[in-house]
Amino acid sequence: MTSSIASGSADRSGFVGAADIGATKTLVTVRAWPVEAWALGSSEVVRLATDRDPWRMVARLADELTRLAIAGGAVRGRLDAVGLAAPGPLDPTSGVIHHSPNLGWRDVPISGPLKRLLGVPIVLDDDARTGALGEARLGAGRGRATVAYVTLGSGVGGGIIMDGRLHRGAHNVAGEVGHLSVDPTGPRCGCGRRGCVEAFVGGSSLARRARGMWPSARTADGTPAPRDAAEVFRAARAGDPAAGALVDEAVEALGFAAIGAVLDPDLIVVGGSIGLSQRRFVRRAVTVGRQRCLAQTGRALTVVPAALGRESVLAGAAVTAWETLPASRREAL
Amino acid sequence: MTSSIASGSADRSGFVGAADIGATKTLVTVRAWPVEAWALGSSEVVRLATDRDPWRMVARLADELTRLAIAGGAVRGRLDAVGLAAPGPLDPTSGVIHHSPNLGWRDVPISGPLKRLLGVPIVLDDDARTGALGEARLGAGRGRATVAYVTLGSGVGGGIIMDGRLHRGAHNVAGEVGHLSVDPTGPRCGCGRRGCVEAFVGGSSLARRARGMWPSARTADGTPAPRDAAEVFRAARAGDPAAGALVDEAVEALGFAAIGAVLDPDLIVVGGSIGLSQRRFVRRAVTVGRQRCLAQTGRALTVVPAALGRESVLAGAAVTAWETLPASRREAL
């Protein structure tokens, strides 16, 4: 069984929409019920530029979701539910994005207007938590009891899934290891404190630190100075000692051991642009993580890349939408 | 309703036994069903010296449990189940204590012989996990969704409870923050690695470090040198700079922030001899923990002392025994 909306899927009983709203781009898709498998790189995934104006973005999302639903064979383009994922902090209950520095949005009650346009339930959740759900249910964590997901991108986030369900925690930030301060004398973090995991590992912070280290466009030996995280990792691999020191610090800071000690998960899934592309860096951090937790957990500490790659969050949003349907409707299939 | 076995309890339908087997002493009790409240300091709690010979200990446990059951009014002294808690590592499924350096026991299949003597189901679990269950169900964590329990005694252990149920993790060590290494250049830990939380905070390690710091019986100014953890804390309070440095390091090492970031619990409950007696030390560690995790978690990070004091583990063992009864029997009450 596949959940992609291939031809001939018009006999299915319904469709859900999903959107992963990122800082610069937004992924949108529509999938047929039940969302129990994920075809990667499907042609039904549409990429939009994220609009700085949230209301224009809502209108574009409604248009695109309706168009995809019609193309997929939904009667009058009608979806059953839509799952949205966005950078937090946000309130999943009220559907309000409180303040997303990455999006430049503040106090946007995104679910309400989209619901009025589409006439279906809209569920909103934090992108890290949604990515965790996507990987646990449809990706690398499938069938595992306890899965921790860590996303290493411009920022560092995460989420925890137990027995296929999201563990939100008391303040909806369980698994958010990005702002665990591992060195109170460390570099300043975007959150205002010092030495957070994100201040060492996050792409934005690595780029900022590189610009501080090489204020001019060239390093001492005349090669172009690293300007973003990927260039820092490349310079470190090429033997630049200053870039190497930044990467060494990031290896030390990344807290796989803390996740292992507190949660003893079956699996840690690593996603995000840095997590997916800097495999050697992640392997080094796993080695350090194993050395720093209890022997029996450490030896068994298993860290794998996100199986859904750049679509973990989108898949999680589709799962969220699918789960919001009444059980009666889901079972009618 | 009280679960203590007061006079007149003979009309109850049954009793469970519980034992907390510690390095030097073992607490034993018998409680009437259902185990839904815990009367602290009850006269039904008996203190035995822990025998170095596990088979003599099993015989003493059987005698004591039967005596308490008869005193409580159980027909022919018959219990319905017994919960045992012991220092690990152990296997809850097979009922074998693999190797407990604290007890001096190795590969003791304790549940089998006790079951043959008493003729009832015996359930064995790690004392840190059992203490977590006791506090979450009958103590400070009652009614809270996510509770982390940290025991600060001669060693450092812990456990995690979600919705009233133990989260064991993939290797039965979830919540065991004692062997999270926070400083790979730190002091040697009993586990063989360096800089574990236990190496900084555990009573045995603090005593060992104090003996290394003051090899003779007196400090430089002629006062008696600290010989155990309580004396290290006392010397620090009295202004001794070396003892103060040990306590400062312990404050820095204790990982409330890691628990907050990974789990976002409703509550962290602190037990164990150091946790219960060194309140100022725990408060300082909470302040550090709040500074080192995400603002919204940190501000709300709530750490409270174990409400059941020295009986958290015993209460948890009684809960474990009670839960092992068939639902039909539990509901018949």
XYZ file of C-alpha atoms in Angstrom, chain B residues 174-306:
133
model
C 16.263 5.320 31.731
C 16.773 8.075 34.302
C 20.159 6.730 35.463
C 21.823 10.124 35.340
C 24.550 9.116 37.811
C 26.837 7.870 35.063
C 26.378 10.727 32.630
C 29.921 12.043 32.318
C 29.822 15.813 32.499
C 33.588 16.325 32.512
C 35.862 13.788 30.789
C 38.817 15.241 32.725
C 36.956 15.028 36.037
C 37.499 12.678 38.970
C 37.570 8.919 38.431
C 34.164 7.270 38.963
C 33.434 3.856 40.481
C 32.283 2.783 37.004
C 35.812 3.252 35.636
C 35.201 6.420 33.611
C 35.851 10.020 34.578
C 33.657 12.950 35.502
C 30.340 11.123 35.958
C 27.679 12.954 37.959
C 28.174 10.283 40.646
C 31.927 10.976 40.792
C 31.106 14.565 41.803
C 27.916 14.109 43.841
C 27.858 10.536 45.201
C 28.586 10.184 48.903
C 31.175 7.417 48.432
C 33.063 9.479 45.880
C 32.920 12.641 48.013
C 34.297 10.674 50.977
C 37.067 9.172 48.813
C 38.005 12.588 47.424
C 38.039 14.068 50.935
C 40.386 11.304 52.136
C 42.654 12.064 49.155
C 42.579 15.770 49.947
C 43.231 15.331 53.674
C 45.276 12.127 54.023
C 45.840 12.833 57.716
C 43.013 13.148 60.201
C 43.312 16.955 60.448
C 43.123 19.841 57.990
C 45.887 22.467 57.712
C 44.300 24.598 60.456
C 44.111 21.637 62.820
C 40.375 20.923 62.652
C 39.245 17.302 62.066
C 39.315 16.479 58.334
C 36.019 15.463 56.668
C 35.750 11.688 56.461
C 32.332 11.265 54.799
C 29.990 13.251 52.551
C 28.037 14.802 55.429
C 31.323 16.086 56.901
C 32.372 17.516 53.523
C 29.104 19.476 53.344
C 29.516 20.575 56.975
C 33.111 21.744 56.396
C 32.007 23.646 53.280
C 29.274 25.419 55.268
C 31.864 26.237 57.951
C 33.943 27.990 55.300
C 36.666 25.454 54.497
C 37.756 26.436 50.963
C 38.787 22.929 49.834
C 35.509 21.369 51.004
C 33.711 24.359 49.452
C 35.371 23.617 46.121
C 34.209 19.970 46.253
C 30.625 21.106 46.926
C 30.818 23.794 44.204
C 31.895 21.137 41.703
C 29.042 18.888 42.813
C 26.569 21.776 42.315
C 27.894 22.304 38.777
C 27.810 18.599 37.925
C 24.330 17.638 39.119
C 22.354 17.414 35.903
C 18.910 18.877 36.551
C 19.244 20.866 33.292
C 19.783 17.709 31.220
C 16.679 16.125 32.741
C 14.733 19.343 32.087
C 15.886 19.616 28.462
C 15.378 15.980 27.476
C 12.229 15.172 29.422
C 10.536 18.483 30.333
C 9.055 16.796 33.418
C 6.288 18.181 35.602
C 8.436 17.532 38.617
C 11.872 16.303 39.686
C 11.769 14.491 43.032
C 15.040 14.242 44.946
C 15.627 11.467 47.463
C 18.574 9.625 48.990
C 20.554 10.512 52.112
C 22.338 13.514 50.539
C 19.233 14.617 48.623
C 17.126 14.609 51.772
C 19.656 16.147 54.188
C 21.605 18.670 52.054
C 18.713 20.949 51.125
C 20.901 24.001 50.518
C 23.101 22.018 48.133
C 20.026 20.816 46.206
C 18.648 24.385 46.030
C 21.944 25.629 44.569
C 21.908 22.814 41.981
C 18.324 23.756 41.050
C 19.395 27.367 40.461
C 22.191 26.171 38.172
C 19.801 23.772 36.423
C 17.333 26.599 35.755
C 20.069 28.727 34.224
C 21.102 25.940 31.877
C 17.918 24.985 30.137
C 15.452 26.647 27.821
C 13.870 29.700 29.473
C 10.350 28.261 29.548
C 11.466 24.929 31.030
C 14.060 26.497 33.292
C 11.760 29.004 34.963
C 9.294 26.221 35.654
C 11.831 23.554 36.666
C 10.356 22.236 39.883
C 12.459 20.150 42.210
C 11.016 18.840 45.478
C 12.256 16.492 48.183
C 10.951 12.925 48.265
